């Protein structure tokens, strides 16, 4: 494959063609300009470029129609749509038609160049085979020592019917662990029923758990089984058990002791055989001390405790989790699997993740929809995630973060750390200095404390795309 990418620009505005042709005059780009879409169409169909840049409003065939016809024959061709009428309808129509990106006029020429390079990288990345991450249907992913302890607990409990209490912050995956405990137990062939205590109004919790008889209260037009009966023979997962009202705690304690209960409004005892797995993000011992949770119920539930670590305590799992969630999101949304660049993967690994695994999963779903290319760059992340330095605040001591990175890299068995760190360190400083000077290399060199020749030499090695020109 040649290193020179062919870019075709279609726009009836001569000034726009002139500006883009000169902005894209780079050693790795070959630019062809055309005035009308109807005369360009057949050539694009017969010999598609690496990237198509087209205006929307033109005489004859408009840009959206041109994009539709070309993409019908070449669905992987990235199309950048330009328009001076940058309204919502134009943006929506562009993306719905499959545009790689939408560029409103007037645009910054550097932005246009960067966007074309992104599109070229996207086109070439599409030609590489995608490897679906192993374990797409895995119950739980985790290679960190803390997660291995969770796996060991699930293994030890695989022949047991014993009550389990799972504790961990919100978003750490407590229900996934509960399902795994059920699926690897003698009850695997029976129902797994989940109920979140925090999501049920207080006056409906007893009816949800134990069911009700017809006429037990207004609206009870028929007898209804509760979650205990639905889970008979299987497992009942009670999430956020710390939010259970005191009166319901008393009834639950009796069920655990006797294995039977009465439906709301009922007079006949119902016998059930149910394994209880409870979960909470709260400190149940503190709730017991404060009188908000029954001590005898706590001891009934706290037979075996499984602790789930925060995502920040298992950072080595983040790349594999992200690949898993990106593959899941692509499957769910019927689209291509997005791939993290090494820089984006490193950034995600260093983040604080206060929302834990759930936040990472939602981020991957967001990126699948919003990232324009197949490769996900750091710049594709939402602004609040780009600013996350892993300390839980937007600002932080970079030296501490750098020391933490070195500790993790050495613990993971990495060698030659200077060869890995120094080029990245210099590249970041150069990019930042050039951004502050608007690309003026002499001023950037002064900001960095280098001579102009030193900056030029570094650019050729670290950022060859920026080495030419002023």
Coordinates of C-alpha atoms in Angstrom, one line a residue:
X1 CA 0.0 0.0 0.0
X2 CA 1.4 3.4 -1.0
X3 CA 2.1 6.0 1.8
X4 CA 0.5 8.8 -0.3
X5 CA -3.2 9.1 0.3
X6 CA -5.5 10.5 -2.5
X7 CA -8.0 13.1 -1.4
X8 CA -10.7 14.4 -3.7
X9 CA -12.4 17.8 -3.0
X10 CA -15.8 18.6 -4.6
X11 CA -17.0 22.2 -4.2
X12 CA -18.4 24.8 -6.6
X13 CA -16.6 27.6 -4.6
X14 CA -13.3 28.3 -6.3
X15 CA -11.9 30.0 -3.2
X16 CA -12.6 27.0 -1.0
X17 CA -11.0 24.7 -3.5
X18 CA -7.9 26.9 -3.6
X19 CA -7.6 27.1 0.2
X20 CA -8.0 23.4 0.7
X21 CA -5.7 22.5 -2.1
X22 CA -2.9 24.5 -0.5
X23 CA -3.7 23.5 3.1
X24 CA -3.6 19.8 2.1
X25 CA -0.4 20.2 0.0
X26 CA 1.6 17.7 2.1
X27 CA 4.1 15.0 1.1
X28 CA 1.8 12.2 2.1
X29 CA -1.4 13.6 0.5
X30 CA -2.3 13.9 -3.2
X31 CA -5.2 16.4 -3.7
X32 CA -7.6 16.5 -6.6
X33 CA -10.2 19.3 -6.9
X34 CA -13.5 19.2 -8.8
X35 CA -16.2 21.8 -9.3
X36 CA -19.3 19.7 -9.8
X37 CA -20.6 16.6 -8.2
X38 CA -22.3 15.3 -11.3
X39 CA -19.1 15.4 -13.4
X40 CA -17.1 13.9 -10.5
X41 CA -19.5 11.0 -9.8
X42 CA -18.4 8.4 -12.3
X43 CA -14.7 8.9 -11.6
X44 CA -15.3 8.5 -7.9
X45 CA -17.3 5.3 -8.5
X46 CA -14.6 3.8 -10.8
X47 CA -11.6 5.0 -8.8
X48 CA -12.5 5.9 -5.2
X49 CA -10.1 8.1 -3.3
X50 CA -8.9 7.5 0.2
X51 CA -11.0 10.4 1.4
X52 CA -13.8 12.5 -0.2
X53 CA -14.4 16.1 0.9
X54 CA -17.6 17.5 -0.5
X55 CA -19.8 20.6 -0.1
X56 CA -23.5 20.1 0.4
X57 CA -25.1 22.8 -1.7
X58 CA -23.9 22.6 -5.3
X59 CA -25.7 22.9 -8.7
X60 CA -26.9 19.5 -10.1
X61 CA -26.2 16.7 -7.7
X62 CA -25.8 18.0 -4.1
X63 CA -23.1 16.7 -1.7
X64 CA -25.5 14.5 0.3
X65 CA -26.7 12.8 -2.9
X66 CA -23.1 12.4 -4.0
X67 CA -22.1 10.9 -0.7
X68 CA -25.0 8.4 -0.8
X69 CA -24.2 7.2 -4.3
X70 CA -20.5 6.8 -3.7
X71 CA -20.9 5.2 -0.3
X72 CA -23.4 2.7 -1.8
X73 CA -20.6 1.4 -4.0
X74 CA -17.8 2.0 -1.5
X75 CA -19.3 1.9 2.0
X76 CA -15.9 2.2 3.7
X77 CA -15.0 5.4 2.0
X78 CA -14.8 8.2 4.6
X79 CA -16.6 11.4 3.5
X80 CA -16.1 14.8 5.1
X81 CA -19.1 17.1 4.5
X82 CA -18.7 20.9 4.3
X83 CA -21.4 23.5 4.4
X84 CA -21.7 27.2 4.9
X85 CA -25.2 26.6 6.2
X86 CA -24.2 25.0 9.4
X87 CA -27.6 24.3 10.8
X88 CA -28.9 21.3 12.8
X89 CA -30.7 19.8 9.8
X90 CA -27.5 19.8 7.7
X91 CA -25.5 18.2 10.5
X92 CA -28.1 15.5 11.2
X93 CA -28.5 14.7 7.4
X94 CA -24.7 14.4 7.0
X95 CA -24.3 12.0 9.9
X96 CA -27.4 10.0 8.9
X97 CA -26.0 9.7 5.4
X98 CA -22.8 8.1 6.9
X99 CA -20.5 11.1 6.9
X100 CA -17.1 10.6 8.6
X101 CA -17.3 14.1 9.9
X102 CA -19.1 17.4 9.4
X103 CA -17.0 20.6 8.8
X104 CA -18.9 23.9 9.0
X105 CA -17.6 26.9 7.0
X106 CA -15.6 29.0 7.6
X107 CA -13.1 26.5 9.0
X108 CA -9.6 26.6 10.4
X109 CA -7.2 25.2 7.8
X110 CA -5.2 23.3 10.4
X111 CA -8.4 21.7 11.7
X112 CA -9.3 20.7 8.1
X113 CA -5.9 19.1 7.6
X114 CA -6.1 17.3 10.9
X115 CA -9.5 16.0 10.0
X116 CA -8.4 14.7 6.6
X117 CA -5.5 12.9 8.3
X118 CA -7.9 11.3 10.7
X119 CA -10.0 10.2 7.8
X120 CA -7.0 8.7 6.0
X121 CA -6.0 6.8 9.2
X122 CA -9.6 5.6 9.6
X123 CA -9.7 4.4 6.0
X124 CA -6.5 2.4 6.4
X125 CA -7.5 1.1 9.8
X126 CA -10.7 -0.3 8.3
X127 CA -8.6 -2.4 5.9
X128 CA -7.0 -4.3 8.8
X129 CA -8.8 -7.3 10.2
X130 CA -10.6 -6.7 13.5
X131 CA -9.9 -9.2 16.3
X132 CA -12.9 -9.5 18.6
X133 CA -11.6 -9.6 22.1
X134 CA -11.7 -13.0 23.8
X135 CA -14.4 -13.4 26.4
X136 CA -17.0 -11.2 24.8
X137 CA -19.6 -13.2 26.6
X138 CA -17.5 -13.6 29.7
X139 CA -19.4 -13.2 33.0
X140 CA -16.6 -11.2 34.7
X141 CA -13.3 -9.9 33.4
X142 CA -10.3 -9.5 35.8
X143 CA -6.7 -10.3 36.0
X144 CA -5.8 -8.0 38.9
X145 CA -5.0 -9.8 42.2
X146 CA -8.1 -8.3 43.9
X147 CA -10.3 -9.8 41.2
X148 CA -8.5 -13.2 41.4
X149 CA -9.6 -13.3 45.0
X150 CA -13.2 -12.8 43.8
X151 CA -12.8 -15.7 41.3
X152 CA -11.4 -17.9 44.1
X153 CA -14.4 -17.1 46.3
X154 CA -16.8 -18.0 43.5
X155 CA -14.9 -21.3 42.9
X156 CA -14.9 -22.2 46.6
X157 CA -18.7 -21.5 46.8
X158 CA -19.5 -23.4 43.6
X159 CA -20.9 -26.4 45.5
X160 CA -22.6 -24.4 48.2
X161 CA -26.1 -23.1 48.9
X162 CA -24.8 -20.7 51.6
X163 CA -25.9 -17.1 51.9
X164 CA -23.4 -14.5 50.5
X165 CA -23.0 -10.8 51.1
X166 CA -21.3 -8.8 48.4
X167 CA -20.0 -5.3 49.2
X168 CA -18.4 -2.8 46.9
X169 CA -18.9 0.7 45.6
X170 CA -21.7 1.5 43.1
X171 CA -20.7 0.4 39.6
X172 CA -18.2 -2.3 40.6
X173 CA -20.3 -5.1 39.2
X174 CA -22.0 -6.6 42.2
X175 CA -24.9 -8.1 40.1
X176 CA -22.5 -9.7 37.7
X177 CA -20.7 -11.4 40.6
X178 CA -24.1 -12.5 42.0
X179 CA -25.1 -14.1 38.7
X180 CA -21.7 -15.8 38.5
X181 CA -22.2 -17.2 42.0
X182 CA -25.6 -18.5 40.9
X183 CA -24.4 -19.9 37.5
X184 CA -21.6 -21.8 39.2
X185 CA -23.8 -23.3 42.0
X186 CA -26.0 -26.4 42.2
X187 CA -29.0 -24.0 41.5
X188 CA -27.7 -22.9 38.1
X189 CA -30.7 -24.5 36.3
X190 CA -33.2 -22.7 38.5
X191 CA -34.3 -19.0 38.4
X192 CA -32.1 -16.1 39.3
X193 CA -34.3 -13.2 40.4
X194 CA -32.8 -9.8 41.1
X195 CA -34.5 -7.0 43.1
X196 CA -32.9 -3.6 43.9
X197 CA -34.2 -2.3 47.3
X198 CA -33.3 1.3 46.5
X199 CA -35.5 1.2 43.3
X200 CA -38.7 0.1 45.0
X201 CA -41.1 2.5 46.8
X202 CA -41.2 1.6 50.6
X203 CA -44.9 0.8 50.5
X204 CA -44.5 -1.7 47.6
X205 CA -41.4 -3.6 48.9
X206 CA -43.3 -6.2 50.9
X207 CA -45.6 -6.9 48.0
X208 CA -42.6 -7.2 45.6
X209 CA -40.8 -9.6 47.9
X210 CA -43.7 -11.7 49.2
X211 CA -46.5 -11.2 46.7
X212 CA -50.1 -10.3 47.6
X213 CA -53.6 -11.9 47.7
X214 CA -56.4 -10.6 45.5
X215 CA -58.1 -7.6 47.3
X216 CA -55.2 -7.2 49.8
X217 CA -55.2 -3.4 48.9
X218 CA -56.5 -1.0 46.4
X219 CA -55.4 -2.1 42.9
X220 CA -54.7 -5.7 43.9
X221 CA -57.2 -7.2 41.4
X222 CA -55.5 -10.6 41.3
X223 CA -53.2 -12.8 43.4
X224 CA -49.6 -12.1 42.6
X225 CA -46.4 -14.1 43.3
X226 CA -43.6 -12.1 44.9
X227 CA -39.9 -12.5 44.1
X228 CA -39.4 -15.2 46.8
X229 CA -41.9 -17.5 45.0
X230 CA -40.5 -16.6 41.6
X231 CA -37.0 -17.6 42.9
X232 CA -38.1 -20.9 44.5
X233 CA -35.4 -23.5 44.0
X234 CA -33.0 -20.8 42.7
X235 CA -31.3 -17.6 43.9
X236 CA -32.8 -14.3 45.0
X237 CA -30.4 -11.4 44.7
X238 CA -31.2 -8.4 46.9
X239 CA -29.2 -5.5 45.8
X240 CA -28.7 -2.4 48.0
X241 CA -29.9 -4.4 51.1
X242 CA -28.9 -1.4 53.3
X243 CA -31.9 0.5 51.9
X244 CA -34.4 -2.1 53.1
X245 CA -37.0 -0.6 55.6
X246 CA -37.0 -1.8 59.2
X247 CA -40.3 -3.6 59.0
X248 CA -39.3 -5.5 55.9
X249 CA -36.0 -6.5 57.6
X250 CA -38.1 -8.2 60.3
X251 CA -40.1 -10.2 57.7
X252 CA -37.0 -11.1 55.8
X253 CA -35.3 -12.4 59.0
X254 CA -38.3 -14.7 59.6
X255 CA -38.1 -16.1 56.0
X256 CA -34.4 -16.8 56.4
X257 CA -35.1 -18.5 59.7
X258 CA -38.2 -20.5 58.8
X259 CA -38.2 -20.8 55.0
X260 CA -41.8 -19.6 54.8
X261 CA -43.8 -16.4 54.7
X262 CA -47.3 -15.0 54.2
X263 CA -48.3 -13.0 51.1
X264 CA -49.6 -9.5 51.8
X265 CA -53.2 -10.0 52.9
X266 CA -52.7 -13.8 53.0
X267 CA -53.4 -16.3 55.8
X268 CA -51.8 -19.4 54.4
X269 CA -48.0 -19.8 54.8
X270 CA -46.0 -20.2 51.6
X271 CA -42.9 -22.5 51.8
X272 CA -39.9 -21.7 49.6
X273 CA -36.3 -22.9 49.1
X274 CA -34.3 -19.9 48.1
X275 CA -30.7 -19.0 48.3
X276 CA -30.1 -15.3 49.3
X277 CA -27.3 -13.3 47.8
X278 CA -27.3 -9.7 49.2
X279 CA -25.2 -6.7 48.1
X280 CA -24.6 -3.2 49.3
X281 CA -22.3 -0.2 48.8
X282 CA -22.9 0.9 52.4
X283 CA -21.1 0.0 55.6
X284 CA -23.6 -2.4 57.2
X285 CA -21.7 -2.5 60.5
X286 CA -22.1 1.3 60.8
X287 CA -25.8 1.0 59.9
X288 CA -26.1 -1.6 62.7
X289 CA -24.3 0.7 65.2
X290 CA -26.7 3.5 64.2
X291 CA -29.7 1.3 64.7
X292 CA -30.7 1.5 61.0
X293 CA -30.1 -2.2 60.2
X294 CA -31.0 -5.2 62.4
X295 CA -28.0 -6.8 63.9
X296 CA -29.5 -10.3 63.8
X297 CA -30.3 -9.9 60.1
X298 CA -26.8 -8.7 59.5
X299 CA -25.3 -11.8 61.0
X300 CA -27.8 -14.0 59.0
X301 CA -26.6 -12.3 55.7
X302 CA -22.9 -12.0 56.6
X303 CA -22.1 -15.7 56.4
X304 CA -19.7 -15.3 53.5
X305 CA -18.6 -11.9 52.4
X306 CA -17.1 -11.1 49.0
X307 CA -15.5 -7.7 48.5
X308 CA -15.3 -6.1 45.0
X309 CA -12.5 -3.6 44.4
X310 CA -12.9 -0.2 42.9
X311 CA -11.8 0.0 39.3
X312 CA -9.0 2.3 40.3
X313 CA -7.6 -0.6 42.4
X314 CA -7.5 -2.9 39.4
X315 CA -6.1 -0.6 36.7
X316 CA -4.4 -3.4 34.9
X317 CA -7.8 -4.7 33.9
X318 CA -9.0 -1.5 32.3
X319 CA -7.6 -2.1 28.7
X320 CA -9.2 -5.6 28.5
X321 CA -12.5 -4.3 30.0
X322 CA -12.5 -1.4 27.5
X323 CA -12.0 -3.8 24.6
X324 CA -14.8 -6.0 25.9
X325 CA -17.2 -3.1 26.3
X326 CA -16.4 -1.6 22.9
X327 CA -17.1 -5.0 21.3
X328 CA -20.3 -5.3 23.3
X329 CA -21.4 -1.8 22.3
X330 CA -20.6 -2.4 18.6
X331 CA -22.7 -5.6 18.8
X332 CA -25.6 -3.8 20.5
X333 CA -25.5 -0.8 18.1
X334 CA -24.9 -3.0 15.0
X335 CA -21.7 -1.0 14.0
X336 CA -18.0 -1.6 13.6
X337 CA -15.9 -2.2 16.7
X338 CA -13.8 0.8 17.7
X339 CA -10.2 0.4 18.6
X340 CA -8.3 2.4 21.3
X341 CA -5.0 3.9 20.3
X342 CA -2.2 3.1 22.8
X343 CA -2.3 6.8 24.0
X344 CA -6.1 6.6 24.6
X345 CA -5.7 3.2 26.4
X346 CA -3.0 4.6 28.6
X347 CA -5.1 7.7 29.4
X348 CA -8.1 5.5 30.4
X349 CA -5.8 3.4 32.6
X350 CA -4.7 6.4 34.5
X351 CA -8.2 7.9 35.1
X352 CA -9.8 8.0 38.6
X353 CA -13.1 6.2 37.5
X354 CA -15.3 7.3 40.4
X355 CA -18.2 5.5 38.7
X356 CA -16.1 2.3 38.4
X357 CA -16.8 -0.4 35.8
X358 CA -20.3 1.0 35.0
X359 CA -18.7 4.4 34.1
X360 CA -16.2 2.7 31.9
X361 CA -18.9 0.7 30.2
X362 CA -21.0 3.8 29.5
X363 CA -17.9 5.6 28.2
X364 CA -17.3 2.8 25.7
X365 CA -20.9 3.0 24.6
X366 CA -20.5 6.8 24.2
X367 CA -17.3 6.5 22.2
X368 CA -18.9 3.9 19.9
X369 CA -21.5 6.4 18.9
X370 CA -19.5 9.7 19.0
X371 CA -15.9 8.9 17.9
X372 CA -15.7 9.7 14.2
X373 CA -12.9 7.2 13.3
X374 CA -12.4 3.6 13.9
X375 CA -9.4 4.4 16.0
X376 CA -10.3 6.2 19.3
X377 CA -7.9 9.0 20.2
X378 CA -7.5 10.9 23.5
X379 CA -9.1 13.9 21.8
X380 CA -12.3 11.8 21.2
X381 CA -12.9 11.4 24.9
X382 CA -15.5 13.8 26.5
X383 CA -13.8 16.9 27.9
X384 CA -14.3 15.9 31.5
X385 CA -12.5 12.6 30.9
X386 CA -9.7 14.2 29.0
X387 CA -9.1 16.4 32.1
X388 CA -9.1 13.4 34.5
X389 CA -5.5 12.9 35.7
X390 CA -6.3 9.9 37.8
X391 CA -6.2 11.9 41.1
X392 CA -10.0 12.4 41.2
X393 CA -9.6 16.1 40.6
X394 CA -8.9 18.1 37.4
X395 CA -5.6 19.4 38.6
X396 CA -2.9 17.3 40.3
X397 CA 0.8 16.8 40.8
X398 CA 2.1 15.4 37.5
X399 CA 5.2 14.1 39.3
X400 CA 3.1 11.9 41.5
X401 CA 1.2 10.6 38.6
X402 CA 4.4 10.0 36.7
X403 CA 5.9 8.1 39.7
X404 CA 2.7 6.0 39.9
X405 CA 3.0 5.2 36.2
X406 CA 6.6 4.1 36.7
X407 CA 5.7 1.9 39.7
X408 CA 2.9 0.2 37.7
X409 CA 5.1 -0.3 34.6
X410 CA 7.9 -1.9 36.6
X411 CA 5.4 -4.0 38.6
X412 CA 4.1 -5.2 35.2
X413 CA 7.6 -6.3 34.1
X414 CA 8.3 -3.4 31.7
X415 CA 11.9 -2.6 30.9
X416 CA 13.7 0.3 29.2
X417 CA 11.4 2.8 30.7
X418 CA 13.4 5.8 29.6
X419 CA 13.1 4.8 26.0
X420 CA 9.3 4.7 26.4
X421 CA 8.9 7.8 28.6
X422 CA 11.3 10.4 27.3
X423 CA 10.0 10.6 23.7
X424 CA 6.4 10.9 25.0
X425 CA 7.5 13.5 27.5
X426 CA 9.2 15.6 24.8
X427 CA 6.4 15.1 22.3
X428 CA 3.8 16.4 24.7
X429 CA 5.9 19.5 25.6
X430 CA 6.5 20.3 21.9
X431 CA 2.8 19.9 20.9
X432 CA 1.8 22.1 23.9
X433 CA 4.4 24.8 23.1
X434 CA 3.4 24.9 19.4
X435 CA -0.3 25.2 20.4
X436 CA 0.6 28.2 22.6
X437 CA 2.5 29.9 19.8
X438 CA 0.1 29.2 17.1
X439 CA 2.6 26.9 15.3
X440 CA 5.5 29.4 15.3
X441 CA 8.5 27.1 15.8
X442 CA 11.0 29.8 16.8
X443 CA 8.8 31.0 19.7
X444 CA 8.0 27.4 20.7
X445 CA 11.8 26.6 20.9
X446 CA 12.3 29.6 23.2
X447 CA 9.4 28.5 25.5
X448 CA 11.0 25.1 25.8
X449 CA 14.5 26.5 26.4
X450 CA 15.9 24.9 23.2
X451 CA 17.6 26.4 20.1
X452 CA 15.6 26.4 16.8
X453 CA 17.8 23.7 15.4
X454 CA 17.2 21.4 18.4
X455 CA 13.4 21.8 18.0
X456 CA 13.6 21.1 14.2
X457 CA 15.7 17.9 14.9
X458 CA 13.2 16.7 17.5
X459 CA 10.2 17.4 15.3
X460 CA 11.7 15.2 12.5
X461 CA 12.1 12.4 15.0
X462 CA 9.0 12.8 17.1
X463 CA 6.4 14.7 15.0
X464 CA 7.4 14.4 11.3
X465 CA 4.1 15.7 10.1
X466 CA 4.9 19.1 11.7
X467 CA 8.5 19.2 10.7
X468 CA 8.0 21.1 7.5
X469 CA 7.0 24.7 7.1
X470 CA 7.3 27.6 9.6

